Amino acid sequence: MALRLPKLLLYILSSISVLSFGSFALISLKEKELRSARISGALALLISTVFLAVTFASQILQWWLIGFCALILVLFIIAFLMPIGEFPKMLEIPKSRFDERRVIFARARLQPGSERYRTYYKNHPEDFDVDEKWRGNPGLLSPETLFVEPFAFASAEASFSIPETLRETVDGHISSTVQTVNPQAASKYIKALGKYYGALDVGICKLQAYHIYSHIGRGTGTYGEPIELSHQFGIAITVEMDYEMIGANPKAPGLMESAHQYAEAARVAVQLAAAIRALGYPARAHIDGNYRVIAPLLARDAGLGEMSRMGLLITPRKGPRVRISIVTTDLPLIADEPTIDNSVIDFCTICKKCAEACPSQAIAYDDRHEVDGALRWRINPNQCYRYWTIAGTDCGRCMTVCPYAHADNLIHNLIRWGVKHSGFFRRVALVMDNLFYGKIPAQRPEPAWTKLIQDSDKH
């Protein structure tokens, strides 16, 4: 038995290698990650072959290899438990409110030559030259852009029309019959109702002044008016963006999915706000093109994720592959704990894949710095939006290449668990992500169904 034990252990190690790397190769094929599939398949073959080959060597060499593997495992466990990449947890809170008129999407709606246009650039002359650079470009969804696909663009435009159609329904009649509610029970019900309507996740926070824009820049109401929002609570809603669709970013299928999920997020928020008003409590939905609050910041404080280098919310299982809508209300609720996830901050500090892959180089490479009293990364919205006006899509390459954006399955979720709990593992995971997917991951192919009409026209 003693003579057979090392061989048995090597057979087990070989089987584990084949099972783990082979499974990862199959998953990568399903995800259309061909580089990852090739590398993981090759590693499954190479490592298992080494283990099997050593079974024909001397018993001393067999025990040496088994001991080496055991040593590596012990060192890995020790390193996993070391406090690497740790720093004090602190909720970064801006000191003042942001004027929505300064948001790039509000500026894009200014009509050249109008009084509003002249007034804005008189007050903010620093924005004039940069805005004029992209104003001369074709623009989002234009047939003259880099990634034009008429049928995909038409599909995206149809989805974008949903939030536009719903813009007048974000607020409305409040029932005169006020239902008495238990805050804890109401919170559970509202979260379940949001998911029933189609949300991926729902969180609640106390509404703070820094969540609210200072002046109206888009949507209903009068442009430039100060925003007064006296609601007590914010309900943050996320909806998932499909992994396969955004894999084609910055091409048109990614825009289709972006628009579709903006519509879904709007639909959930409008329904949820209407349900709350039917209970006798004020409630307003905040949806694409008609926000009064800064959605990612409120979602962070509602416990749904952490802010990232690319300026998007990183959620626990979908990463940045979400769209957000908000409902603000006076319905008595219980606030969730805000997210202070240093593992995301640490990983974003060392990763930088979004910055490397950004076509417009709008994402910073440096560490967080203080902006309005809060540590944060700040993208350059002017460079980002200028690329949109050339590409015709909302790009999203940063979202696609983010390691947190991998598909939601067992293997990737095990890696997410390790990334969350160990600074050493975060560094190993980044090296492995670069190995399997590339430092700048390749664009995945467009879903076949999105090309049906274009392909049929070629025959």
Coordinates of C-alpha atoms in Angstrom, one line a residue:
M1 CA 0.0 0.0 0.0
A2 CA 2.8 2.4 0.9
L3 CA 4.3 1.8 -2.5
R4 CA 1.0 2.7 -4.3
L5 CA 0.1 5.7 -2.2
P6 CA 2.2 8.3 -4.0
K7 CA 0.9 7.1 -7.4
L8 CA -2.6 7.3 -6.1
L9 CA -2.1 10.9 -4.9
L10 CA -0.6 11.8 -8.3
Y11 CA -3.6 10.3 -10.1
I12 CA -5.9 12.4 -7.8
L13 CA -3.9 15.5 -8.6
S14 CA -4.0 14.8 -12.3
S15 CA -7.8 14.3 -12.1
I16 CA -8.2 17.5 -10.2
S17 CA -6.2 19.4 -12.9
V18 CA -8.2 17.9 -15.7
L19 CA -11.5 18.6 -13.9
S20 CA -10.7 22.2 -12.8
F21 CA -8.9 23.5 -16.0
G22 CA -11.1 21.4 -18.3
S23 CA -14.3 22.8 -16.7
F24 CA -12.9 26.3 -17.0
A25 CA -12.1 25.6 -20.7
L26 CA -15.7 24.5 -21.4
I27 CA -17.1 27.5 -19.5
S28 CA -14.8 29.8 -21.5
L29 CA -16.1 28.3 -24.8
K30 CA -19.6 28.9 -23.7
E31 CA -18.7 32.5 -22.9
K32 CA -17.0 32.8 -26.3
E33 CA -13.7 33.6 -24.6
L34 CA -11.5 31.7 -27.0
R35 CA -8.1 32.7 -25.6
S36 CA -9.2 31.6 -22.1
A37 CA -10.5 28.3 -23.5
R38 CA -7.2 27.5 -25.3
I39 CA -5.0 28.4 -22.3
S40 CA -7.1 26.5 -19.8
G41 CA -7.4 23.5 -22.1
A42 CA -3.6 23.5 -22.6
L43 CA -3.0 23.8 -18.8
A44 CA -5.3 20.9 -18.2
L45 CA -3.4 18.7 -20.6
L46 CA 0.1 19.9 -19.5
I47 CA -0.3 19.7 -15.7
S48 CA -2.2 16.4 -15.8
T49 CA 0.5 15.0 -18.1
V50 CA 3.3 16.0 -15.7
F51 CA 1.6 14.3 -12.8
L52 CA 0.9 11.1 -14.8
A53 CA 4.5 11.1 -16.2
V54 CA 6.0 11.3 -12.7
T55 CA 4.0 8.1 -11.8
F56 CA 6.6 6.3 -13.9
A57 CA 9.5 7.9 -12.1
S58 CA 11.1 6.9 -8.9
Q59 CA 9.1 7.0 -5.7
I60 CA 11.5 9.7 -4.3
L61 CA 10.6 12.0 -7.2
Q62 CA 6.9 11.2 -6.7
W63 CA 7.0 12.2 -3.1
W64 CA 9.1 15.3 -4.0
L65 CA 6.4 16.5 -6.4
I66 CA 3.6 15.8 -3.9
G67 CA 5.6 17.6 -1.2
F68 CA 6.2 20.5 -3.5
C69 CA 2.4 20.8 -4.2
A70 CA 1.6 20.6 -0.5
L71 CA 4.2 23.4 0.2
I72 CA 2.7 25.6 -2.4
L73 CA -0.8 25.0 -1.0
V74 CA 0.3 25.9 2.6
L75 CA 2.2 29.0 1.4
F76 CA -0.9 30.0 -0.6
I77 CA -3.2 29.7 2.5
I78 CA -0.7 31.7 4.6
A79 CA -0.5 34.4 2.0
F80 CA -4.3 34.4 1.6
L81 CA -4.7 35.2 5.2
M82 CA -2.1 38.0 5.3
P83 CA -3.5 41.6 5.6
I84 CA -2.4 42.8 2.1
G85 CA -4.2 45.7 0.5
E86 CA -6.0 46.7 3.7
F87 CA -6.8 50.2 4.8
P88 CA -9.4 51.9 7.1
K89 CA -13.0 51.6 5.9
M90 CA -14.5 55.1 5.3
L91 CA -17.7 56.1 3.6
E92 CA -16.6 58.8 1.1
I93 CA -19.1 61.6 1.2
P94 CA -19.1 64.7 -1.1
K95 CA -19.4 68.0 0.8
S96 CA -21.8 69.7 -1.7
R97 CA -24.5 68.9 -4.2
F98 CA -23.7 68.7 -7.9
D99 CA -25.5 70.8 -10.5
E100 CA -27.2 68.5 -13.1
R101 CA -26.8 71.3 -15.8
R102 CA -23.1 70.4 -15.8
V103 CA -23.7 66.8 -16.6
I104 CA -22.5 66.0 -20.2
F105 CA -26.0 64.7 -21.2
A106 CA -27.6 68.0 -20.1
R107 CA -25.0 70.0 -22.0
A108 CA -25.7 67.8 -25.1
R109 CA -29.3 69.0 -25.1
L110 CA -28.4 72.7 -25.3
Q111 CA -29.5 74.1 -28.6
P112 CA -26.7 76.3 -30.1
G113 CA -27.8 79.9 -30.3
S114 CA -30.5 79.5 -27.7
E115 CA -30.7 81.7 -24.6
R116 CA -30.1 78.6 -22.5
Y117 CA -27.0 77.8 -24.5
R118 CA -25.6 81.3 -24.2
T119 CA -26.3 81.5 -20.5
Y120 CA -24.7 78.2 -19.7
Y121 CA -21.4 78.9 -21.6
K122 CA -21.3 82.4 -20.2
N123 CA -21.4 80.9 -16.7
H124 CA -19.1 77.9 -17.6
P125 CA -16.8 79.1 -20.4
E126 CA -14.3 76.3 -19.6
D127 CA -16.8 73.8 -21.1
F128 CA -17.3 75.6 -24.4
D129 CA -14.3 74.5 -26.5
V130 CA -14.5 70.9 -25.4
D131 CA -18.2 70.7 -26.1
E132 CA -17.8 72.2 -29.6
K133 CA -15.4 69.5 -30.5
W134 CA -18.1 66.8 -30.1
R135 CA -20.9 68.9 -31.4
G136 CA -19.5 68.6 -34.9
N137 CA -19.6 64.8 -34.8
P138 CA -22.4 62.7 -36.0
G139 CA -23.7 61.7 -32.6
L140 CA -25.3 58.8 -30.7
L141 CA -27.3 56.5 -33.0
S142 CA -26.4 58.5 -36.1
P143 CA -26.2 56.6 -39.4
E144 CA -22.8 58.3 -40.1
T145 CA -21.0 56.8 -37.1
L146 CA -18.3 54.2 -36.8
F147 CA -20.4 51.2 -35.6
V148 CA -23.7 52.0 -37.4
E149 CA -26.0 49.0 -37.7
P150 CA -29.4 50.3 -38.8
F151 CA -31.5 47.5 -37.3
A152 CA -29.6 47.4 -34.0
F153 CA -29.8 51.2 -33.8
A154 CA -33.6 51.1 -34.5
S155 CA -33.9 48.5 -31.7
A156 CA -32.0 50.7 -29.3
E157 CA -33.9 53.8 -30.2
A158 CA -37.2 51.8 -29.5
S159 CA -35.9 51.0 -26.0
F160 CA -34.7 54.5 -25.3
S161 CA -38.3 55.7 -26.1
I162 CA -39.6 53.9 -23.1
P163 CA -38.1 56.1 -20.4
E164 CA -39.0 59.1 -22.6
T165 CA -42.6 57.9 -22.7
L166 CA -42.6 57.3 -18.9
R167 CA -41.0 60.6 -18.0
E168 CA -44.4 62.2 -17.0
T169 CA -45.3 59.2 -14.9
V170 CA -42.4 59.3 -12.4
D171 CA -44.7 61.2 -10.0
G172 CA -48.5 61.3 -9.6
H173 CA -51.6 61.1 -7.5
I174 CA -51.2 60.0 -3.9
S175 CA -54.0 58.0 -2.4
S176 CA -55.9 59.9 0.4
T177 CA -56.1 56.7 2.3
V178 CA -52.8 56.2 4.2
Q179 CA -52.1 52.7 5.1
T180 CA -50.4 52.1 8.5
V181 CA -47.2 50.1 7.9
N182 CA -44.5 48.5 10.0
P183 CA -41.1 49.9 8.6
Q184 CA -39.4 46.5 8.8
A185 CA -42.2 44.6 7.1
A186 CA -42.6 47.4 4.5
S187 CA -38.9 47.3 3.7
K188 CA -39.0 43.5 3.1
Y189 CA -42.2 43.9 1.0
I190 CA -40.8 46.7 -1.1
K191 CA -37.6 44.7 -1.9
A192 CA -39.6 41.7 -2.8
L193 CA -42.0 43.7 -4.9
G194 CA -39.1 45.3 -6.8
K195 CA -37.7 41.9 -7.6
Y196 CA -41.2 40.7 -8.6
Y197 CA -41.4 43.6 -11.0
G198 CA -38.0 42.6 -12.5
A199 CA -35.2 44.0 -10.4
L200 CA -32.0 42.2 -9.9
D201 CA -31.5 43.7 -6.5
V202 CA -33.1 46.4 -4.3
G203 CA -31.6 48.4 -1.5
I204 CA -32.7 51.2 0.8
C205 CA -30.9 54.2 2.3
K206 CA -31.7 57.5 4.1
L207 CA -31.9 60.2 1.5
Q208 CA -29.0 62.7 2.0
A209 CA -28.5 66.1 0.5
Y210 CA -25.4 65.0 -1.4
H211 CA -27.5 62.3 -3.2
I212 CA -29.6 65.1 -4.8
Y213 CA -28.7 67.3 -7.8
S214 CA -28.7 71.0 -6.9
H215 CA -30.5 72.2 -10.1
I216 CA -32.6 70.6 -12.9
G217 CA -30.6 69.9 -16.0
R218 CA -32.9 67.3 -17.7
G219 CA -36.3 65.8 -17.5
T220 CA -39.6 67.2 -16.2
G221 CA -39.6 70.5 -14.4
T222 CA -38.1 73.8 -15.4
Y223 CA -34.5 73.8 -16.5
G224 CA -32.2 75.5 -14.0
E225 CA -34.7 75.5 -11.1
P226 CA -33.2 74.5 -7.7
I227 CA -34.2 70.9 -6.8
E228 CA -36.2 70.5 -3.6
L229 CA -36.7 66.9 -2.7
S230 CA -37.8 66.4 0.9
H231 CA -38.3 62.6 0.8
Q232 CA -36.8 60.6 3.7
F233 CA -35.7 57.4 1.8
G234 CA -34.1 56.4 -1.4
I235 CA -34.8 52.9 -2.9
A236 CA -32.1 51.8 -5.3
I237 CA -32.9 49.3 -8.0
T238 CA -30.5 47.4 -10.3
V239 CA -31.3 45.4 -13.4
E240 CA -28.8 43.1 -15.1
M241 CA -27.2 43.7 -18.4
D242 CA -26.8 40.5 -20.5
Y243 CA -23.2 39.1 -20.5
E244 CA -23.3 38.1 -24.2
M245 CA -24.8 41.4 -25.5
I246 CA -22.3 43.6 -23.8
G247 CA -19.4 41.4 -24.9
A248 CA -19.6 43.0 -28.3
N249 CA -19.0 46.5 -26.9
P250 CA -18.4 49.1 -28.3
K251 CA -20.5 47.7 -31.2
A252 CA -24.3 48.1 -31.5
P253 CA -25.5 45.1 -29.5
G254 CA -24.0 46.6 -26.4
L255 CA -26.0 49.8 -27.0
M256 CA -29.1 47.7 -27.6
E257 CA -28.7 46.0 -24.2
S258 CA -27.9 49.3 -22.5
A259 CA -31.1 50.9 -23.8
H260 CA -33.1 47.8 -23.1
Q261 CA -32.0 47.8 -19.4
Y262 CA -32.6 51.5 -19.0
A263 CA -36.1 50.8 -20.1
E264 CA -36.4 47.9 -17.7
A265 CA -35.0 49.9 -14.8
A266 CA -37.5 52.7 -15.6
R267 CA -40.4 50.2 -15.8
V268 CA -39.6 48.8 -12.4
A269 CA -39.1 52.2 -10.7
V270 CA -42.3 53.7 -12.1
Q271 CA -44.4 50.7 -11.0
L272 CA -42.8 50.7 -7.5
A273 CA -43.4 54.4 -7.0
A274 CA -47.0 54.1 -8.2
A275 CA -47.5 51.2 -5.7
I276 CA -46.2 53.3 -2.9
R277 CA -48.4 56.3 -3.8
A278 CA -51.4 53.9 -3.8
L279 CA -50.6 53.2 -0.2
G280 CA -50.9 56.9 0.6
Y281 CA -47.2 58.0 0.6
P282 CA -45.3 60.3 -1.7
A283 CA -42.9 58.6 -4.1
R284 CA -41.0 59.7 -7.2
A285 CA -39.2 57.4 -9.7
H286 CA -35.9 58.6 -11.0
I287 CA -35.2 57.1 -14.5
D288 CA -32.9 57.7 -17.5
G289 CA -33.2 61.3 -18.6
N290 CA -35.3 62.3 -15.6
Y291 CA -33.2 61.9 -12.5
R292 CA -33.2 64.2 -9.5
V293 CA -30.6 62.1 -7.7
I294 CA -27.1 60.7 -8.5
A295 CA -28.1 57.1 -8.9
P296 CA -24.7 55.2 -8.4
L297 CA -23.9 57.2 -5.3
L298 CA -27.3 56.5 -3.8
A299 CA -27.1 52.8 -4.8
R300 CA -23.8 52.5 -3.0
D301 CA -25.3 54.0 0.2
A302 CA -28.2 51.6 -0.2
G303 CA -25.8 48.7 0.1
L304 CA -25.8 47.5 -3.6
G305 CA -22.2 47.9 -4.5
E306 CA -19.0 50.1 -4.4
M307 CA -17.8 52.8 -6.7
S308 CA -15.1 51.9 -9.2
R309 CA -12.2 53.4 -11.2
M310 CA -14.5 53.7 -14.2
G311 CA -17.1 55.6 -12.2
L312 CA -19.6 52.7 -12.4
L313 CA -21.1 50.8 -9.5
I314 CA -19.5 47.4 -8.9
T315 CA -22.1 45.0 -7.6
P316 CA -21.2 41.7 -5.8
R317 CA -22.2 39.2 -8.6
K318 CA -22.6 41.2 -11.8
G319 CA -19.9 43.7 -11.3
P320 CA -20.7 46.9 -13.4
R321 CA -23.1 44.9 -15.7
V322 CA -26.2 46.7 -14.2
R323 CA -28.4 49.7 -14.9
I324 CA -29.8 51.7 -12.0
S325 CA -33.1 53.5 -11.2
I326 CA -34.2 55.1 -8.0
V327 CA -37.4 55.7 -6.1
T328 CA -37.5 58.3 -3.4
T329 CA -40.3 58.3 -0.9
D330 CA -41.7 59.0 2.6
L331 CA -42.9 55.5 3.1
P332 CA -41.5 54.4 6.5
L333 CA -38.6 52.1 5.8
I334 CA -35.5 50.6 7.4
A335 CA -32.2 51.7 5.7
D336 CA -29.6 49.1 4.7
E337 CA -25.9 49.5 5.6
P338 CA -24.0 51.5 3.0
T339 CA -21.4 49.5 1.1
I340 CA -17.8 50.2 2.1
D341 CA -16.0 47.5 0.1
N342 CA -12.3 48.0 0.3
S343 CA -11.7 44.9 -1.7
V344 CA -13.2 46.7 -4.8
I345 CA -11.1 49.8 -4.1
D346 CA -8.0 47.8 -3.7
F347 CA -8.6 45.7 -6.8
C348 CA -9.4 48.8 -8.9
T349 CA -6.2 50.4 -7.6
I350 CA -4.0 47.6 -9.0
C351 CA -6.1 46.5 -12.0
K352 CA -6.5 49.4 -14.5
K353 CA -7.8 47.2 -17.3
C354 CA -10.7 49.6 -17.9
A355 CA -8.2 52.5 -18.4
E356 CA -6.0 50.4 -20.7
A357 CA -9.0 49.3 -22.8
C358 CA -10.8 52.7 -23.0
P359 CA -10.8 53.8 -26.6
S360 CA -11.0 57.5 -25.6
Q361 CA -8.5 57.2 -22.7
A362 CA -11.0 58.9 -20.5
I363 CA -10.3 56.7 -17.4
A364 CA -7.6 57.8 -15.0
Y365 CA -4.6 55.5 -14.3
D366 CA -3.6 57.2 -11.0
D367 CA -4.9 56.5 -7.5
R368 CA -8.0 58.1 -6.0
H369 CA -7.7 61.7 -5.1
E370 CA -10.0 64.1 -3.2
V371 CA -12.8 65.6 -5.1
D372 CA -15.2 67.8 -3.1
G373 CA -14.0 66.3 0.1
A374 CA -14.3 62.6 -1.0
L375 CA -11.7 60.2 -2.3
R376 CA -12.7 59.0 -5.7
W377 CA -11.7 58.3 -9.3
R378 CA -13.0 60.7 -11.8
I379 CA -13.3 59.9 -15.5
N380 CA -13.1 62.5 -18.2
P381 CA -16.7 62.8 -19.4
N382 CA -15.8 65.0 -22.3
Q383 CA -13.4 62.5 -23.9
C384 CA -15.8 59.7 -23.2
Y385 CA -18.8 61.4 -24.7
R386 CA -16.8 62.6 -27.7
Y387 CA -16.0 59.0 -28.5
W388 CA -19.7 58.1 -28.3
T389 CA -20.5 60.8 -30.9
I390 CA -18.0 59.2 -33.2
A391 CA -18.8 55.5 -32.5
G392 CA -22.6 56.0 -32.5
T393 CA -22.9 53.8 -29.4
D394 CA -22.4 54.3 -25.7
C395 CA -19.2 52.3 -25.9
G396 CA -19.1 50.3 -22.7
R397 CA -15.7 48.7 -23.3
C398 CA -14.7 49.5 -19.7
M399 CA -17.7 47.5 -18.5
T400 CA -16.9 44.5 -20.7
V401 CA -13.2 44.2 -19.8
C402 CA -13.7 44.6 -16.0
P403 CA -12.8 41.3 -14.2
Y404 CA -15.9 41.8 -12.0
A405 CA -18.1 41.6 -15.1
H406 CA -17.5 37.9 -15.8
A407 CA -20.5 35.7 -16.1
D408 CA -22.3 34.8 -12.9
N409 CA -21.4 31.1 -12.5
L410 CA -19.7 28.8 -9.9
I411 CA -16.1 29.3 -11.0
H412 CA -16.3 33.0 -11.3
N413 CA -18.2 33.4 -8.1
L414 CA -15.5 31.4 -6.2
I415 CA -12.9 33.8 -7.6
R416 CA -15.1 36.7 -6.6
W417 CA -15.3 35.3 -3.1
G418 CA -11.5 35.1 -2.9
V419 CA -11.1 38.6 -4.3
K420 CA -13.4 39.9 -1.6
H421 CA -11.6 38.2 1.3
S422 CA -7.9 38.4 0.4
G423 CA -5.5 41.1 -0.8
F424 CA -3.0 38.4 -1.9
F425 CA -5.7 36.6 -3.8
R426 CA -6.7 39.8 -5.6
R427 CA -3.2 40.1 -6.9
V428 CA -3.1 36.5 -8.0
A429 CA -6.5 36.8 -9.6
L430 CA -5.4 39.9 -11.6
V431 CA -2.3 38.0 -12.9
M432 CA -4.5 35.1 -13.9
D433 CA -7.1 37.3 -15.5
N434 CA -4.4 38.9 -17.6
L435 CA -3.1 35.5 -18.5
F436 CA -6.5 33.9 -19.5
Y437 CA -8.2 37.0 -21.0
G438 CA -5.4 39.4 -21.8
K439 CA -4.4 42.7 -20.3
I440 CA -6.7 44.3 -22.9
P441 CA -9.3 41.5 -23.5
A442 CA -10.4 40.8 -27.0
Q443 CA -13.8 42.0 -28.1
R444 CA -16.3 39.0 -28.0
P445 CA -18.4 38.3 -31.2
E446 CA -21.8 39.9 -31.6
P447 CA -24.7 37.5 -30.7
A448 CA -25.7 35.7 -33.9
W449 CA -29.3 36.7 -33.7
T450 CA -28.4 40.4 -33.8
K451 CA -26.8 39.9 -37.2
L452 CA -29.6 37.9 -38.9
I453 CA -31.0 40.7 -41.1
Q454 CA -27.6 42.1 -42.0
D455 CA -26.3 38.6 -42.9
S456 CA -29.4 37.8 -45.0
D457 CA -28.8 41.0 -47.0
K458 CA -25.4 39.6 -48.1
H459 CA -26.9 36.6 -49.8

